[in-house]
Tab-separated table of C-alpha atoms in Angstrom:
chain	number	residue	atom	x	y	z
A	1	MET	CA	169.768	198.264	121.530
A	2	GLU	CA	173.178	198.047	119.494
A	3	LYS	CA	176.314	197.690	121.701
A	4	ARG	CA	177.761	201.057	120.797
A	5	THR	CA	174.356	202.736	121.566
A	6	GLU	CA	174.179	201.176	124.917
A	7	GLY	CA	177.719	202.129	125.635
A	8	ALA	CA	177.156	205.611	124.777
A	9	TRP	CA	174.173	205.580	127.330
A	10	LEU	CA	176.158	203.936	130.069
A	11	ILE	CA	178.732	206.704	129.661
A	12	HIS	CA	176.047	209.491	129.511
A	13	HIS	CA	174.252	207.982	132.521
A	14	THR	CA	177.525	207.777	134.547
A	15	LYS	CA	178.542	211.253	133.992
A	16	LYS	CA	175.112	212.283	135.408
A	17	LEU	CA	175.740	210.036	138.414
A	18	PHE	CA	179.039	211.955	139.308
A	19	ASP	CA	176.943	214.654	140.966
A	20	VAL	CA	174.632	212.174	142.618
A	21	ARG	CA	175.285	211.256	146.469
A	22	ASP	CA	173.444	207.894	146.555
A	23	THR	CA	173.846	205.813	143.193
A	24	GLN	CA	172.959	202.459	144.807
A	25	ASP	CA	170.134	201.815	142.460
A	26	PHE	CA	172.341	202.312	139.512
A	27	GLU	CA	175.487	200.764	140.775
A	28	ASP	CA	176.020	198.494	137.719
A	29	ILE	CA	175.651	201.287	135.395
A	30	GLU	CA	178.115	203.526	137.205
A	31	LEU	CA	180.724	200.580	137.501
A	32	ALA	CA	180.375	199.853	133.647
A	33	GLY	CA	180.425	203.610	132.744
A	34	LYS	CA	183.415	204.290	134.900
A	35	CYS	CA	185.159	201.123	133.460
A	36	GLY	CA	184.650	202.675	130.077
A	37	ILE	CA	185.677	206.218	130.822
A	38	PHE	CA	188.832	204.766	132.590
A	39	LEU	CA	189.701	202.470	129.680
A	40	SER	CA	189.100	205.265	127.104
A	41	ASN	CA	191.555	207.533	128.979
A	42	LEU	CA	194.158	204.644	129.310
A	43	ALA	CA	193.861	203.559	125.514
A	44	ALA	CA	195.618	204.652	122.677
A	45	ASP	CA	195.939	203.267	118.976
A	46	GLU	CA	198.817	201.142	120.077
A	47	ASN	CA	199.569	198.828	122.893
A	48	THR	CA	201.004	200.910	125.704
A	49	ASP	CA	202.564	200.484	129.012
A	50	LEU	CA	201.750	203.071	131.860
A	51	ASN	CA	203.509	203.510	135.342
A	52	LYS	CA	201.637	203.805	138.582
A	53	ASP	CA	201.830	207.683	138.775
A	54	LYS	CA	200.341	208.075	135.305
A	55	VAL	CA	197.627	205.518	136.146
A	56	ASP	CA	196.918	207.407	139.287
A	57	ALA	CA	196.645	210.673	137.439
A	58	ILE	CA	194.260	209.138	134.722
A	59	ALA	CA	192.043	207.684	137.381
A	60	LYS	CA	191.780	211.145	139.207
A	61	ALA	CA	190.914	212.692	135.826
A	62	SER	CA	188.345	210.002	135.236
A	63	SER	CA	186.568	211.071	138.523
A	64	ILE	CA	187.444	207.447	139.988
A	65	LYS	CA	187.837	207.278	143.809
A	66	LYS	CA	190.682	205.488	145.436
A	67	THR	CA	188.119	203.220	146.800
A	68	GLU	CA	186.983	202.134	143.278
A	69	ILE	CA	190.037	201.865	141.445
A	70	GLU	CA	190.965	198.129	142.208
A	71	THR	CA	187.386	197.026	141.486
A	72	ILE	CA	187.543	198.918	137.979
A	73	LYS	CA	190.971	197.348	137.131
A	74	ASN	CA	189.864	193.961	138.101
A	75	LYS	CA	186.644	194.359	135.768
A	76	LEU	CA	188.959	195.492	132.791
A	77	VAL	CA	191.392	192.551	133.454
A	78	GLU	CA	188.530	189.992	133.607
A	79	ALA	CA	187.515	191.458	130.137
A	80	HIS	CA	191.142	191.063	128.829
A	81	LEU	CA	191.473	194.656	128.064
A	82	ILE	CA	194.438	195.592	130.383
A	83	ASP	CA	197.076	193.731	132.276
A	84	VAL	CA	198.243	195.084	135.808
A	85	VAL	CA	202.012	195.024	135.964
A	86	LYS	CA	204.500	195.219	138.769
A	87	ASN	CA	204.456	198.467	140.916
A	88	GLY	CA	200.901	199.283	140.090
A	89	GLY	CA	201.477	200.014	136.529
A	90	ILE	CA	198.865	198.902	133.674
A	91	SER	CA	199.634	197.525	130.175
A	92	VAL	CA	196.611	198.303	127.784
A	93	LEU	CA	195.610	196.960	124.629
A	94	GLY	CA	195.388	199.359	121.483
A	95	ILE	CA	191.915	200.355	121.552
A	96	THR	CA	189.815	202.988	119.651
A	97	THR	CA	187.233	205.111	121.152
A	98	SER	CA	184.440	203.479	119.114
A	99	THR	CA	185.355	200.093	120.750
A	100	VAL	CA	185.494	201.512	124.100
A	101	LEU	CA	181.717	201.855	123.836
A	102	SER	CA	181.146	198.184	122.901
A	103	HIS	CA	183.312	197.010	125.722
A	104	THR	CA	181.635	199.193	128.176
A	105	ALA	CA	178.204	197.556	127.129
A	106	ASN	CA	179.786	194.136	127.376
A	107	ILE	CA	180.917	194.967	131.201
A	108	PHE	CA	177.554	195.976	131.971
A	109	ASP	CA	175.584	193.008	130.167
A	110	SER	CA	178.059	190.661	132.163
A	111	SER	CA	177.175	192.202	135.546
A	112	ASN	CA	173.676	190.538	135.555
A	113	SER	CA	172.193	193.699	136.344
A	114	ASN	CA	168.520	193.948	137.267
A	115	ASN	CA	165.711	195.235	134.940
A	116	TYR	CA	165.332	198.480	136.922
A	117	GLN	CA	168.709	199.489	135.584
A	118	LYS	CA	168.323	198.149	132.188
A	119	ALA	CA	164.988	200.080	131.969
A	120	ALA	CA	166.980	203.335	132.802
A	121	LEU	CA	169.176	202.787	129.628
A	122	GLU	CA	166.065	201.829	127.414
A	123	LEU	CA	164.102	204.788	128.693
A	124	SER	CA	166.642	207.297	127.340
A	125	GLU	CA	167.162	205.587	123.993
A	126	ARG	CA	163.335	205.285	123.750
A	127	ILE	CA	162.782	209.137	123.642
A	128	SER	CA	166.118	209.938	121.787
A	129	ASP	CA	164.052	209.696	118.574
A	130	LEU	CA	161.173	212.060	119.469
A	131	PRO	CA	159.355	213.063	122.744
A	132	LYS	CA	156.955	210.670	124.108
A	133	PRO	CA	154.039	211.312	126.545
A	134	GLU	CA	154.413	209.990	130.086
A	135	LYS	CA	151.378	207.382	129.887
A	136	GLU	CA	152.730	205.721	126.842
A	137	LEU	CA	156.237	205.417	128.273
A	138	LYS	CA	155.222	204.147	131.604
A	139	GLU	CA	153.122	201.432	130.258
A	140	TYR	CA	155.868	200.332	127.897
A	141	ILE	CA	158.619	200.320	130.413
A	142	SER	CA	156.483	198.668	133.076
A	143	ASP	CA	155.509	195.904	130.457
A	144	GLU	CA	158.714	195.406	128.718
A	145	TYR	CA	160.912	195.164	132.090
A	146	LYS	CA	158.107	193.660	134.348
A	147	LEU	CA	158.296	196.512	136.871
A	148	THR	CA	155.526	197.039	139.404
A	149	SER	CA	153.496	200.530	139.246
A	150	ARG	CA	155.439	201.460	142.274
A	151	ASP	CA	159.035	200.724	140.734
A	152	THR	CA	157.984	202.352	137.540
A	153	VAL	CA	156.981	205.626	139.208
A	154	ASP	CA	160.054	205.478	141.273
A	155	LEU	CA	162.291	204.980	138.225
A	156	PHE	CA	160.867	207.865	136.377
A	157	SER	CA	161.274	210.073	139.326
A	158	GLN	CA	164.938	209.058	139.843
A	159	CYS	CA	165.675	209.550	136.105
A	160	GLU	CA	164.139	212.989	136.234
A	161	GLU	CA	165.926	214.029	139.277
A	162	ILE	CA	169.317	212.566	138.154
A	163	GLY	CA	168.918	214.130	134.594
A	164	PHE	CA	169.012	210.642	132.731
A	165	ILE	CA	165.895	212.215	130.790
A	166	ASP	CA	164.173	215.600	130.541
A	167	TYR	CA	160.508	216.631	130.494
A	168	GLU	CA	157.957	219.410	129.924
A	169	ASN	CA	154.571	219.665	131.666
A	170	LEU	CA	151.832	219.131	129.043
A	171	ASP	CA	149.350	220.390	131.533
A	172	ASN	CA	148.688	219.865	135.220
A	173	ASP	CA	148.193	216.128	135.093
A	174	SER	CA	150.609	214.835	132.378
A	175	LYS	CA	154.175	215.335	130.944
A	176	PHE	CA	156.168	214.558	127.984
A	177	TYR	CA	159.642	213.214	128.009
A	178	PHE	CA	162.584	213.856	125.779
A	179	ASN	CA	166.489	213.723	125.984
A	180	GLY	CA	168.737	216.616	125.565
A	181	ASN	CA	170.864	214.200	123.324
A	182	LEU	CA	167.848	213.993	120.804
A	183	PHE	CA	169.668	217.187	119.261
A	184	ARG	CA	172.496	214.804	118.283
A	185	LYS	CA	170.652	213.235	115.411
A	186	GLU	CA	169.384	216.468	113.948
A	187	ASN	CA	165.775	215.508	112.996
A	188	ILE	CA	163.806	218.768	112.643
A	189	GLN	CA	160.890	217.168	114.249
A	190	LYS	CA	162.622	216.817	117.427
A	191	THR	CA	163.893	220.370	117.280
A	192	ASN	CA	160.670	221.689	116.537
A	193	ALA	CA	159.108	219.653	119.516
A	194	ILE	CA	161.256	221.488	121.936
A	195	LEU	CA	161.564	224.900	120.418
A	196	ASN	CA	158.073	225.631	119.237
A	197	SER	CA	157.216	227.478	122.543
A	198	LEU	CA	159.962	230.074	121.593
A	199	ASN	CA	159.196	233.423	119.948
A	200	SER	CA	160.255	234.672	116.481
A	201	ASP	CA	163.007	236.698	118.049
A	202	ASP	CA	164.374	233.765	119.786
A	203	SER	CA	164.164	231.640	116.772
A	204	ARG	CA	166.037	234.256	114.640
A	205	LYS	CA	168.799	234.429	117.397
A	206	ILE	CA	169.169	230.478	117.310
A	207	LEU	CA	169.303	230.351	113.445
A	208	GLU	CA	172.112	233.057	113.488
A	209	MET	CA	173.906	231.064	116.221
A	210	ASN	CA	173.649	227.676	114.195
A	211	GLU	CA	174.763	229.335	110.888
A	212	LEU	CA	177.663	230.451	112.641
A	213	LEU	CA	178.533	227.141	114.344
A	214	SER	CA	178.244	225.414	111.002
A	215	ARG	CA	180.718	227.852	109.383
A	216	LYS	CA	183.405	227.758	112.212
A	217	GLY	CA	182.427	224.639	114.284
A	218	CYS	CA	183.345	226.360	117.489
A	219	ILE	CA	182.781	229.797	119.035
A	220	THR	CA	183.506	231.433	122.351
A	221	PHE	CA	180.890	231.449	125.180
A	222	GLU	CA	181.093	235.195	125.317
A	223	LYS	CA	180.159	235.530	121.486
A	224	ALA	CA	177.369	232.715	121.941
A	225	LYS	CA	175.929	234.880	124.844
A	226	ALA	CA	176.161	238.036	122.699
A	227	ILE	CA	174.022	236.473	119.906
A	228	LEU	CA	171.339	234.669	122.205
A	229	GLY	CA	171.352	236.445	125.555
A	230	GLU	CA	172.062	234.706	128.959
A	231	VAL	CA	168.481	233.573	129.334
A	232	LEU	CA	168.093	232.030	126.022
A	233	LEU	CA	171.580	230.422	126.060
A	234	THR	CA	170.817	228.907	129.665
A	235	LYS	CA	167.675	227.286	128.353
A	236	LEU	CA	169.205	225.997	125.250
A	237	GLN	CA	172.216	224.453	127.321
A	238	SER	CA	169.688	222.860	129.641
A	239	ILE	CA	168.281	220.754	126.964
A	240	GLY	CA	171.496	219.773	125.463
A	241	MET	CA	171.280	221.879	122.032
A	242	TYR	CA	174.882	223.062	122.771
A	243	ASP	CA	178.075	221.754	124.240
A	244	PHE	CA	180.476	223.705	126.369
A	245	ASN	CA	184.220	222.760	126.627
A	246	GLU	CA	186.686	224.526	128.752
A	247	VAL	CA	190.423	225.330	127.843
A	248	SER	CA	192.709	226.320	130.743
A	249	ASN	CA	196.274	227.572	131.024
A	250	SER	CA	198.321	229.718	133.267
A	251	HIS	CA	196.662	232.897	131.790
A	252	GLU	CA	193.121	232.200	131.703
A	253	THR	CA	190.265	229.805	131.239
A	254	LYS	CA	187.890	230.081	128.208
A	255	THR	CA	184.735	228.323	127.436
A	256	PHE	CA	183.937	227.353	123.929
A	257	VAL	CA	180.493	226.112	122.291
A	258	THR	CA	179.864	223.487	119.854
A	259	LYS	CA	176.814	221.735	118.315
A	260	PRO	CA	176.392	218.134	119.511
A	261	SER	CA	176.050	217.374	115.899
A	262	ALA	CA	179.378	218.829	114.991
A	263	PHE	CA	180.988	215.672	114.398
A	264	SER	CA	178.689	213.403	112.566
A	265	LYS	CA	181.134	211.871	109.887
A	266	TYR	CA	179.611	208.388	110.460
A	267	GLY	CA	176.129	209.278	111.128
A	268	ASN	CA	175.491	209.219	114.855
A	269	PRO	CA	177.430	211.892	116.774
A	270	PHE	CA	175.948	210.878	120.201
A	271	GLU	CA	178.085	207.558	119.781
A	272	GLU	CA	181.145	209.123	117.799
A	273	ASP	CA	181.818	211.651	120.490
A	274	ALA	CA	180.228	210.152	123.448
A	275	LEU	CA	183.357	210.793	125.386
A	276	ASP	CA	183.408	214.465	124.301
A	277	LEU	CA	187.085	214.121	122.982
A	278	ALA	CA	186.579	215.548	119.622
A	279	LYS	CA	184.986	218.641	120.934
A	280	ALA	CA	187.634	219.103	123.636
A	281	PHE	CA	190.394	218.909	120.964
A	282	VAL	CA	188.741	221.353	118.390
A	283	SER	CA	188.236	223.851	121.441
A	284	SER	CA	191.959	223.778	122.242
A	285	LEU	CA	192.781	224.134	118.546
A	286	TYR	CA	190.271	227.021	118.267
A	287	TYR	CA	192.057	228.674	121.110
A	288	GLY	CA	195.422	228.155	119.629
A	289	MET	CA	194.292	229.827	116.375
A	290	ASN	CA	192.440	232.716	117.941
A	291	PHE	CA	193.770	233.557	121.329
A	292	SER	CA	197.543	232.346	121.405
A	293	SER	CA	200.199	234.750	120.705
A	294	SER	CA	202.878	233.802	118.103
A	295	GLY	CA	205.399	233.558	120.928
A	296	ARG	CA	203.621	231.066	122.702
A	297	GLY	CA	202.609	229.091	119.618
A	298	ARG	CA	199.635	230.386	117.625
A	299	ILE	CA	198.310	227.888	115.038
A	300	THR	CA	198.475	229.408	111.552
A	301	MET	CA	198.444	226.280	109.412
A	302	LEU	CA	195.830	223.853	110.948
A	303	ASN	CA	195.599	221.678	108.104
A	304	ALA	CA	199.232	220.949	107.792
A	305	LEU	CA	199.364	220.422	111.522
A	306	MET	CA	196.461	217.934	111.593
A	307	ARG	CA	197.982	216.158	108.629
A	308	LYS	CA	201.227	215.787	110.496
A	309	LEU	CA	199.589	214.563	113.709
A	310	VAL	CA	197.417	211.853	111.882
A	311	ASN	CA	200.660	210.632	109.949
A	312	GLY	CA	202.246	209.924	113.473
A	313	PHE	CA	204.601	212.924	113.615
A	314	GLU	CA	205.162	215.165	116.561
A	315	VAL	CA	204.281	219.039	116.285
A	316	GLY	CA	205.978	221.813	118.186
A	317	PRO	CA	208.018	222.590	120.285
A	318	ALA	CA	205.713	225.400	121.692
A	319	THR	CA	204.719	226.782	125.262
A	320	ALA	CA	200.990	226.704	124.275
A	321	ILE	CA	201.173	222.922	123.714
A	322	GLY	CA	202.131	222.196	127.317
A	323	GLU	CA	199.561	224.479	128.825
A	324	ASP	CA	196.414	224.327	126.597
A	325	TYR	CA	196.523	220.423	126.051
A	326	ARG	CA	196.940	219.145	129.624
A	327	LEU	CA	193.435	217.717	129.873
A	328	LEU	CA	193.753	215.949	126.345
A	329	GLU	CA	197.043	214.444	127.695
A	330	LEU	CA	195.284	213.121	130.852
A	331	LYS	CA	192.629	211.531	128.555
A	332	ARG	CA	195.501	210.048	126.353
A	333	VAL	CA	194.339	211.774	123.198
A	334	ILE	CA	197.754	213.366	122.813
A	335	GLN	CA	201.048	212.773	124.342
A	336	LEU	CA	203.454	215.543	125.460
A	337	ARG	CA	207.306	215.614	125.419
A	338	ASP	CA	209.290	218.237	127.372
A	339	ALA	CA	211.718	220.257	125.049
A	340	GLY	CA	213.089	222.347	127.596
A	341	ASN	CA	212.508	226.042	128.325
A	342	ASN	CA	208.731	225.509	128.903
A	343	ARG	CA	208.333	224.346	125.379
A	344	TYR	CA	206.658	220.887	124.380
A	345	PHE	CA	206.149	218.622	121.624
A	346	MET	CA	202.734	216.931	120.862
A	347	LYS	CA	202.026	213.597	119.382
A	348	LEU	CA	198.386	212.207	118.666
A	349	LEU	CA	197.564	208.974	120.408
A	350	LYS	CA	193.976	208.555	119.246
A	351	LYS	CA	193.746	209.174	115.623
A	352	ASP	CA	190.080	208.198	115.597
A	353	VAL	CA	189.256	211.581	117.579
A	354	VAL	CA	190.954	213.568	114.619
A	355	ASN	CA	189.197	211.617	112.103
A	356	ALA	CA	185.893	212.812	113.585
A	357	ILE	CA	186.966	216.418	113.029
A	358	LEU	CA	188.381	216.037	109.498
């Protein structure tokens, strides 16, 4: 498995583990994944020094507990990716989102992890091309990673329960496995393998939805629900056909829908936006274009704004910048500067995120 692909699965699995109480069987995956998420949220295109308050805020946004932070810092120091400076601050190298995935994989590989955890990664990648039957998968994983029958059964059970993999019952005795991220490579065979159970009306609705997303890149949850209906939308969400991103400010919280394949400039959107930064950024831009008033900073010249950001200039000042981009600031995609009177400037810190959009 290539390093970037391995890193993307580590991030994917770690996000699934956020909701699991006992992660002991996958502790090396979780540690490497949290290192990658934290590193991504620390890093920018250029070398940066961050004070303790900023580091603590980034750790919280990265879902890192106080009991974990020192271990994660030490791992990143050992990998020569950060330096811990006085008073709890951090100096971090200029790192792109793409290289974060490779660094995440290297941290996992250096942990001397057991075959059980390696198999959990391989299992997800194995079914990302096409759904595969239970018997074939279990035989392969057991042989490849020298797992006992009991361990193999336990691995599949845990991977199902946590959500590393998805499955459908073929009959009473067998299953076929797939991964929601299979849609990220836009292979029509994969799509048909999951959607062939839908009726003609469902298929028509999905076609309408996908055509709209192809034109606009992003639509509101309310619009998606109006097209698909709540039941169908929930089913498609559960298999990862669409991604959902929130934009929150003092007035409201809105959810936006994108396709996982929306940002596939370099061929593999699963890897290119494994940390969901491009989709979060485009959701904030869409909100600014369609829901902000002119008084708080409505976006009217998107292309000019994007060019200015990519060229290293600040944009603003506007009230909307300080409210709608807080999450992106915590993830170090952008940097905010207070201009007074509740207005802010914004500067891009991760140019590769915008390059995935353009």
